[in-house]
Coordinates of C-alpha atoms and ligand atoms in Angstrom, one line a residue:
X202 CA 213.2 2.3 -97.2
X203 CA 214.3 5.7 -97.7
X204 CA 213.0 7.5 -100.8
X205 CA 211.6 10.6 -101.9
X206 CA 208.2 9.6 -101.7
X207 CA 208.8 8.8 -98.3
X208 CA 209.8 12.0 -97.1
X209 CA 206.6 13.2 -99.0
X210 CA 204.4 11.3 -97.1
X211 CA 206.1 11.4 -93.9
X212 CA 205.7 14.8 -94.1
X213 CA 201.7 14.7 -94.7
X214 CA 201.6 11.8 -91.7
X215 CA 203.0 15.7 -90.0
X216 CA 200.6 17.5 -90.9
X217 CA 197.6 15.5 -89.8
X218 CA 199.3 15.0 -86.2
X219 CA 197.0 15.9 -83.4
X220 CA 194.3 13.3 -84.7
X221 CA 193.6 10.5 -83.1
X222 CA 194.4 8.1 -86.3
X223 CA 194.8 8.0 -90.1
X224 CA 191.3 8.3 -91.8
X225 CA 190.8 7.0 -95.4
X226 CA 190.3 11.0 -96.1
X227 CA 194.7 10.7 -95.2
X228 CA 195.2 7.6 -97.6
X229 CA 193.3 9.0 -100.0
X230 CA 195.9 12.3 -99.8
X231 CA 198.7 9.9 -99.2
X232 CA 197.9 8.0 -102.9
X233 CA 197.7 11.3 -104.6
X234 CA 201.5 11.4 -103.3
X235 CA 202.0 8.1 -104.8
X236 CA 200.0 9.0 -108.2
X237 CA 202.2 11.9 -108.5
X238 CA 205.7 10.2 -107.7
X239 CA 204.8 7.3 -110.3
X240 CA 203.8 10.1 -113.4
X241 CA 206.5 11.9 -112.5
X242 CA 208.8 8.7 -112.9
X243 CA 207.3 8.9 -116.2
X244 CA 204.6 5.9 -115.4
X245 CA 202.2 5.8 -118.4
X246 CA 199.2 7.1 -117.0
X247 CA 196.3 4.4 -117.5
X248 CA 199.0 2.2 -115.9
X249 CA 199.2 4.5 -113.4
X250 CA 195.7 4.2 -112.5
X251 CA 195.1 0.8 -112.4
X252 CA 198.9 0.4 -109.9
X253 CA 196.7 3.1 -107.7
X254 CA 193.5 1.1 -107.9
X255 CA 195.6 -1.7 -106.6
X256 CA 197.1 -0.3 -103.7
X257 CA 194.3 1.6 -102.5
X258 CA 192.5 -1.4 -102.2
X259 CA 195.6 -2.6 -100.3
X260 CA 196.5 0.5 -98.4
X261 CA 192.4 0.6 -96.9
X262 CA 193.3 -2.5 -94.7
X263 CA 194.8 -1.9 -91.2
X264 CA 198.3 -2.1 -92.1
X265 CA 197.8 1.4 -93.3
X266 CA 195.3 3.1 -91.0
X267 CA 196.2 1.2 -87.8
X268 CA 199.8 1.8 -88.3
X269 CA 201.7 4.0 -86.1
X270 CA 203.8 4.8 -89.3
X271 CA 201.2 5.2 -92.1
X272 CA 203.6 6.6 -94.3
X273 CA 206.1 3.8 -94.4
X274 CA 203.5 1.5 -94.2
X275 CA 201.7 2.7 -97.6
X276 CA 205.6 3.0 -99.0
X277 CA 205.8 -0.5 -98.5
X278 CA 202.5 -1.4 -99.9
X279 CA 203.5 0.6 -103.2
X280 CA 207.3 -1.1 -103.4
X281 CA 205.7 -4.5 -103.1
X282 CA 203.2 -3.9 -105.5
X283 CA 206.0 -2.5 -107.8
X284 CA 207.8 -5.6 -107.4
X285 CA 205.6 -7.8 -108.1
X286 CA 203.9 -6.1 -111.5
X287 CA 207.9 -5.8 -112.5
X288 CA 209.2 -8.9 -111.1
X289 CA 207.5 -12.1 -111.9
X290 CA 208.7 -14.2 -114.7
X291 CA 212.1 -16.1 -115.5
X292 CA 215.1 -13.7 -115.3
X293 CA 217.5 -15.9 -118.0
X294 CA 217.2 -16.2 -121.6
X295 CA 215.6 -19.4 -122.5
X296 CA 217.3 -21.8 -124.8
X297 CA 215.2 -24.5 -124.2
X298 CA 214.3 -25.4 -128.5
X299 CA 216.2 -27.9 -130.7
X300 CA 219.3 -25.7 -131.5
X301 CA 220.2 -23.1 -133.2
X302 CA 217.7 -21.6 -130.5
X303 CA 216.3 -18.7 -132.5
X304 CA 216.1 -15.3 -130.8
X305 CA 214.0 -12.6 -132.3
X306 CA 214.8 -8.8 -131.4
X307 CA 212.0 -6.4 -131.7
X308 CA 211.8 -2.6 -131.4
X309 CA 211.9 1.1 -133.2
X310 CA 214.9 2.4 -134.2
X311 CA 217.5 3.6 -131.8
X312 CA 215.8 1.7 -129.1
X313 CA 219.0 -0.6 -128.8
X314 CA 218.7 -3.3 -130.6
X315 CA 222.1 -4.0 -132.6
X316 CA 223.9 -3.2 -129.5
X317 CA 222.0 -5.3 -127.4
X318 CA 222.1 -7.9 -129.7
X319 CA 225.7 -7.6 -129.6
X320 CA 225.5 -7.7 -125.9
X321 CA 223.3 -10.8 -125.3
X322 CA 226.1 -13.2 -127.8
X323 CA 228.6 -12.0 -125.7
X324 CA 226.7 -13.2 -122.8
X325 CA 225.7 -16.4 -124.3
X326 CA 229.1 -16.9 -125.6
X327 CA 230.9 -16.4 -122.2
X328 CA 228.9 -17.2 -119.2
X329 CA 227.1 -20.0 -121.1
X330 CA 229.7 -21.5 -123.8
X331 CA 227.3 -21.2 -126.2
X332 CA 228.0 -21.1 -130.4
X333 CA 226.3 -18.1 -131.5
X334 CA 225.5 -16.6 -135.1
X335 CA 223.7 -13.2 -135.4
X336 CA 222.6 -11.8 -138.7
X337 CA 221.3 -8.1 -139.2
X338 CA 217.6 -8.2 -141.4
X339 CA 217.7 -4.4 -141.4
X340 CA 218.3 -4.0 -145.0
X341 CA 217.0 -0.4 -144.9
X342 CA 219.8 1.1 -143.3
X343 CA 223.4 -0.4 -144.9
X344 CA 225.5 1.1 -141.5
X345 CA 222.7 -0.5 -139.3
X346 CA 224.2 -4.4 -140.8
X347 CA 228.2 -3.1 -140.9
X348 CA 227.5 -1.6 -137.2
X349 CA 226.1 -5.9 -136.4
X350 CA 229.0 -7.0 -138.0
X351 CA 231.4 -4.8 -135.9
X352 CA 230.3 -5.4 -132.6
X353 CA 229.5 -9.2 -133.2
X354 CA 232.8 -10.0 -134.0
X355 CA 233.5 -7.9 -130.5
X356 CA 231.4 -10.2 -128.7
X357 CA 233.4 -13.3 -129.7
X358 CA 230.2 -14.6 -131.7
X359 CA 230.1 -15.1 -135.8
X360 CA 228.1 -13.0 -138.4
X361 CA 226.0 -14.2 -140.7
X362 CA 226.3 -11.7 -143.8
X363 CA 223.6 -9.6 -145.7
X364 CA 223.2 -6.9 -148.1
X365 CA 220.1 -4.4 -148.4
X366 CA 219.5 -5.9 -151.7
X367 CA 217.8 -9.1 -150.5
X368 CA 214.6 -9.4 -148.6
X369 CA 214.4 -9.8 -144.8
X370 CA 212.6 -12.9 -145.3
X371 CA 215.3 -14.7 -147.4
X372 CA 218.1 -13.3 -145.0
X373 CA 216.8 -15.2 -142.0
X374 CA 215.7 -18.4 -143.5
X375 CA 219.8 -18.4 -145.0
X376 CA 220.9 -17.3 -141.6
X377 CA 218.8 -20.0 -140.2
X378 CA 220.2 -22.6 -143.1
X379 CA 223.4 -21.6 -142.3
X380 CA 223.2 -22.0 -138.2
X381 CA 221.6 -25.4 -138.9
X382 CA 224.4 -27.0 -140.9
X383 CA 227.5 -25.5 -138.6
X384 CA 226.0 -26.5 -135.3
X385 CA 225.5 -23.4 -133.9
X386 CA 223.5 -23.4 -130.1
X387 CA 221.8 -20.1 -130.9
X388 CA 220.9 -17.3 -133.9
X389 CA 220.1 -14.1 -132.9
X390 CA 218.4 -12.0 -135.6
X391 CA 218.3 -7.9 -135.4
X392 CA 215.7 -6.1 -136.9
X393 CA 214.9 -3.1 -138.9
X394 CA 213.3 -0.7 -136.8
X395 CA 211.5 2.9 -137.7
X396 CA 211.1 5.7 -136.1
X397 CA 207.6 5.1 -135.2
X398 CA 205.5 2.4 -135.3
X399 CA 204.9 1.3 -138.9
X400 CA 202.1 -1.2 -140.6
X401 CA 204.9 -2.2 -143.2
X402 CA 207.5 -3.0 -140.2
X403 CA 205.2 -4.8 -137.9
X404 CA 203.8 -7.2 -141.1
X405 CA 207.2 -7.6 -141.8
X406 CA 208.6 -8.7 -138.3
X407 CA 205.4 -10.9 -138.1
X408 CA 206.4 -13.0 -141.0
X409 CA 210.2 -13.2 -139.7
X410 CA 208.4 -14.8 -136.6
X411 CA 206.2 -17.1 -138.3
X412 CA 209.4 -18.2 -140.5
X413 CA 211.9 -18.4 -137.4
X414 CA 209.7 -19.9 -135.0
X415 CA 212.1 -18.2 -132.4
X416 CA 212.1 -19.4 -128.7
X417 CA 212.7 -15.8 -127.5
X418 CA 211.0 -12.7 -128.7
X419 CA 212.3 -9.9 -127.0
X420 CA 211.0 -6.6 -127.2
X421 CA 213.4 -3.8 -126.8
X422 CA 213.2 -0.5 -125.5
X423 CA 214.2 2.8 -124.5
X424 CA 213.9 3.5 -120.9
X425 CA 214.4 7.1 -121.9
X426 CA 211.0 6.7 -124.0
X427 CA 209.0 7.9 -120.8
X428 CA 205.1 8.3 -121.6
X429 CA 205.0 7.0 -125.1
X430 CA 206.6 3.7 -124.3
X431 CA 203.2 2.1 -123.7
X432 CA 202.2 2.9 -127.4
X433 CA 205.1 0.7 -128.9
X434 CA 204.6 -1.6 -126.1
X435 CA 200.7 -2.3 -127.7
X436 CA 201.7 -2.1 -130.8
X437 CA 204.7 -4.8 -130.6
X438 CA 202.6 -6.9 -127.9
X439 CA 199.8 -6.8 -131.0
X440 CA 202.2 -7.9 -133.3
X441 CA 204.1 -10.5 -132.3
X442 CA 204.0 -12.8 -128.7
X443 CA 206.4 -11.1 -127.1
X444 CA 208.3 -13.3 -124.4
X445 CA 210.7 -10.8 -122.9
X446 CA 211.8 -7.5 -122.4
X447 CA 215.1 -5.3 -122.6
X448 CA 215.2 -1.7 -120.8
X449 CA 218.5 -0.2 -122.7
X450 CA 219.8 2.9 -121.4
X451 CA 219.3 2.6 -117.6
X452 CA 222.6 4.2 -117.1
X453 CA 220.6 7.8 -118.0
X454 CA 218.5 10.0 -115.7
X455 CA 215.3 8.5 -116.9
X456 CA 213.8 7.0 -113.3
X457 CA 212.1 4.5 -115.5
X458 CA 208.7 4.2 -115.4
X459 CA 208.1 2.6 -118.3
X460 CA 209.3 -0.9 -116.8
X461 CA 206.3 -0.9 -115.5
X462 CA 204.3 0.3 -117.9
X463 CA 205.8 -2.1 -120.5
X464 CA 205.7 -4.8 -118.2
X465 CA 201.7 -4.6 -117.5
X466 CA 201.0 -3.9 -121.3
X467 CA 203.0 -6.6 -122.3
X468 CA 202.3 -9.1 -119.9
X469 CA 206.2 -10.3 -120.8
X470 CA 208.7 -10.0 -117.8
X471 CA 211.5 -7.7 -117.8
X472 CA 214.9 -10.1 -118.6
X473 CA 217.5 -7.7 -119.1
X474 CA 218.4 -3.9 -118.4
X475 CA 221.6 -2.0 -120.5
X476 CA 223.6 -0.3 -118.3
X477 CA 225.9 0.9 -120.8
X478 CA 226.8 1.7 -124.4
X479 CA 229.6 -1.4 -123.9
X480 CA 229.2 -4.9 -124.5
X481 CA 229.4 -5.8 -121.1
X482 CA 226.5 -3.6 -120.1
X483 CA 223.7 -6.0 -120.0
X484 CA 222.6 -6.9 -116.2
X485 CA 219.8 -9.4 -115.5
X486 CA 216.9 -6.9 -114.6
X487 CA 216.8 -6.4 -110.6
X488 CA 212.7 -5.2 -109.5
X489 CA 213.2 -4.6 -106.3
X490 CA 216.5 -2.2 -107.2
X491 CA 214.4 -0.6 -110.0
X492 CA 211.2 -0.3 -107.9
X493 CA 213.6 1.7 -105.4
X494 CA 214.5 3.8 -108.8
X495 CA 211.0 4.6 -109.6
X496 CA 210.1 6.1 -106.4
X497 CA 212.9 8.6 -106.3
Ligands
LIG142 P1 218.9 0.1 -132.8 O1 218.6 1.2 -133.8 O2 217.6 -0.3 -132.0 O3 219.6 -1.0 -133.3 O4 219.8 0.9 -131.7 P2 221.4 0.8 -131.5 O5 221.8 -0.5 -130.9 O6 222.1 1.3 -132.7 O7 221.5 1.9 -130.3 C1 221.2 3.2 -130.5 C2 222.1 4.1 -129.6 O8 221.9 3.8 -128.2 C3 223.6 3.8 -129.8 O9 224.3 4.9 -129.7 C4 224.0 2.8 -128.6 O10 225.3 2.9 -128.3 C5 223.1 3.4 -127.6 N1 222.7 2.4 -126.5 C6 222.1 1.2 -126.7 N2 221.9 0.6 -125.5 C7 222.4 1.4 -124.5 C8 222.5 1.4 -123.1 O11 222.0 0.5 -122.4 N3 223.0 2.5 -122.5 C9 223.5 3.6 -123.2 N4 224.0 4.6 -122.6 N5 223.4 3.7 -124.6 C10 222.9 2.6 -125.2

């Protein structure tokens, strides 16, 4: 595999040439390589230094030091172990509930969540003929429940209406109501998100949960959001049992370290990624591609 970090390394294996083997004094350079390639990829740092602690203990075995090509060898230590933290869980959406499944979206504002809300009906309307309602409980922001209605109807799915005079709570039990009675297979409710984490927001998302019972709770967020991602990952993992994650906005320059430092704070596997600002950018989250990402 041919990464930046590679070259990096390769180019220490160089410098120590003339000595009979690798020493653990070489890993020990080569994994300061690896720290800096993961921070720089905007890993969260106490993440950071528990993926290190992990492959050092890896790296001390002999498929590093008695390797004729330490470098590669440690490179493919780190993109298993990368894998693995990002990679284990069930890829799909999970609709296994007595229907209207119930799917709850988590996240601050801007994150992505009306648009991939938007983009998961479209999925579950096309590639798995499913009826789905979706209703906005973000009655702080008036554009944020328009801007649901819009690109639902885009995504082939129905809207469930709302106004910012009623209360979140009443929204989704009506939405839920509604779904019920017209057979729908799933209901997908947005949420309001702030700016920053809020105590107000997060009691009020936990009572939507408690009233929706949802199947999926998915958290969603920026993959732009770099170091500070693993402070709204705590603070929605606190709140709420998360069961999935979205990482919107993969289609920017971020290299997007905080998959993995969402995915270890979370403990909830990465489902989707958004690709795009269109409907049809939603892609089933690939760890092995995105492990290739992270390392440059
Ligand atoms: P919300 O406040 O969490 O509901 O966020 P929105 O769904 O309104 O999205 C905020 C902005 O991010 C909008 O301009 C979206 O078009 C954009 N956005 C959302 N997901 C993606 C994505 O995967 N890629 C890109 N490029 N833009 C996205």
């Amino acid at each position: 595999m041919a990464s930046a970090l590679t070259d990096k390394l390769t180019r220490l294996v160089k410098q120590m040439r003339g000595q009979a083997r690798i020493t653990e004094a070489n890993v020990q350079d080569m994994l300061r390589e690896v720290r800096m390639a993961l921070l720089e990829a905007d890993v969260a740092l106490p993440v950071v230094r528990d993926f290190i602690a992990r492959v050092k203990e890896k790296a001390q075995g002999q498929e590093v030091l008695g390797s004729l090509k330490p470098g590669q060898a440690l490179v493919g230590i780190v993109n298993r172990e990368l894998v693995a933290t990002m990679g284990a869980g069930v890829a799909d959406i999970n609709l296994a509930a007595q229907p209207p499944a119930v799917i709850l979206m988590a996240g601050l504002q801007g994150a992505g969540k009306t648009t991939t809300t938007a983009k998961l009906a479209k999925h579950l309307v096309e590639k798995r003929k499913k009826k789905v309602l979706t209703v906005s409980g973000d009655v702080y922001r008036p554009a944020a429940i328009e801007q649901l209605k819009t690109v639902t109807q885009q995504a082939g799915a129905e809207w469930f209406p709302s106004t910012p005079e009623q209360k979140p709570l009443d929204i989704a039990r009506a939405a839920l109501d509604y779904a019920k009675k017209h057979y729908m297979d799933v209901l997908l409710v947005d949420t309001a998100g702030r700016l920053a984490i809020d105590e107000v927001l997060m009691q009020e998302i936990r009572d939507l949960h408690a009233a929706l019972n949802p199947v999926e709770t998915l958290f969603v967020v920026d993959a732009m959001q770099g170091q500070d991602a693993i402070n709204t990952a705590r603070a929605f993992k606190e709140a709420l049992p998360l069961t999935g994650i979205v990482l919107t906005k993969l289609d920017g320059d971020a290299r997007g370290g905080a998959a993995l430092s969402v995915r270890q704070i979370t403990g909830a596997p990465i489902k989707f990624a958004g690709v795009s600002e269109r409907l049809d950018g939603l892609e089933v989250f690939d760890a092995e591609r995105h492990a290739g990402r992270i390392l440059g």
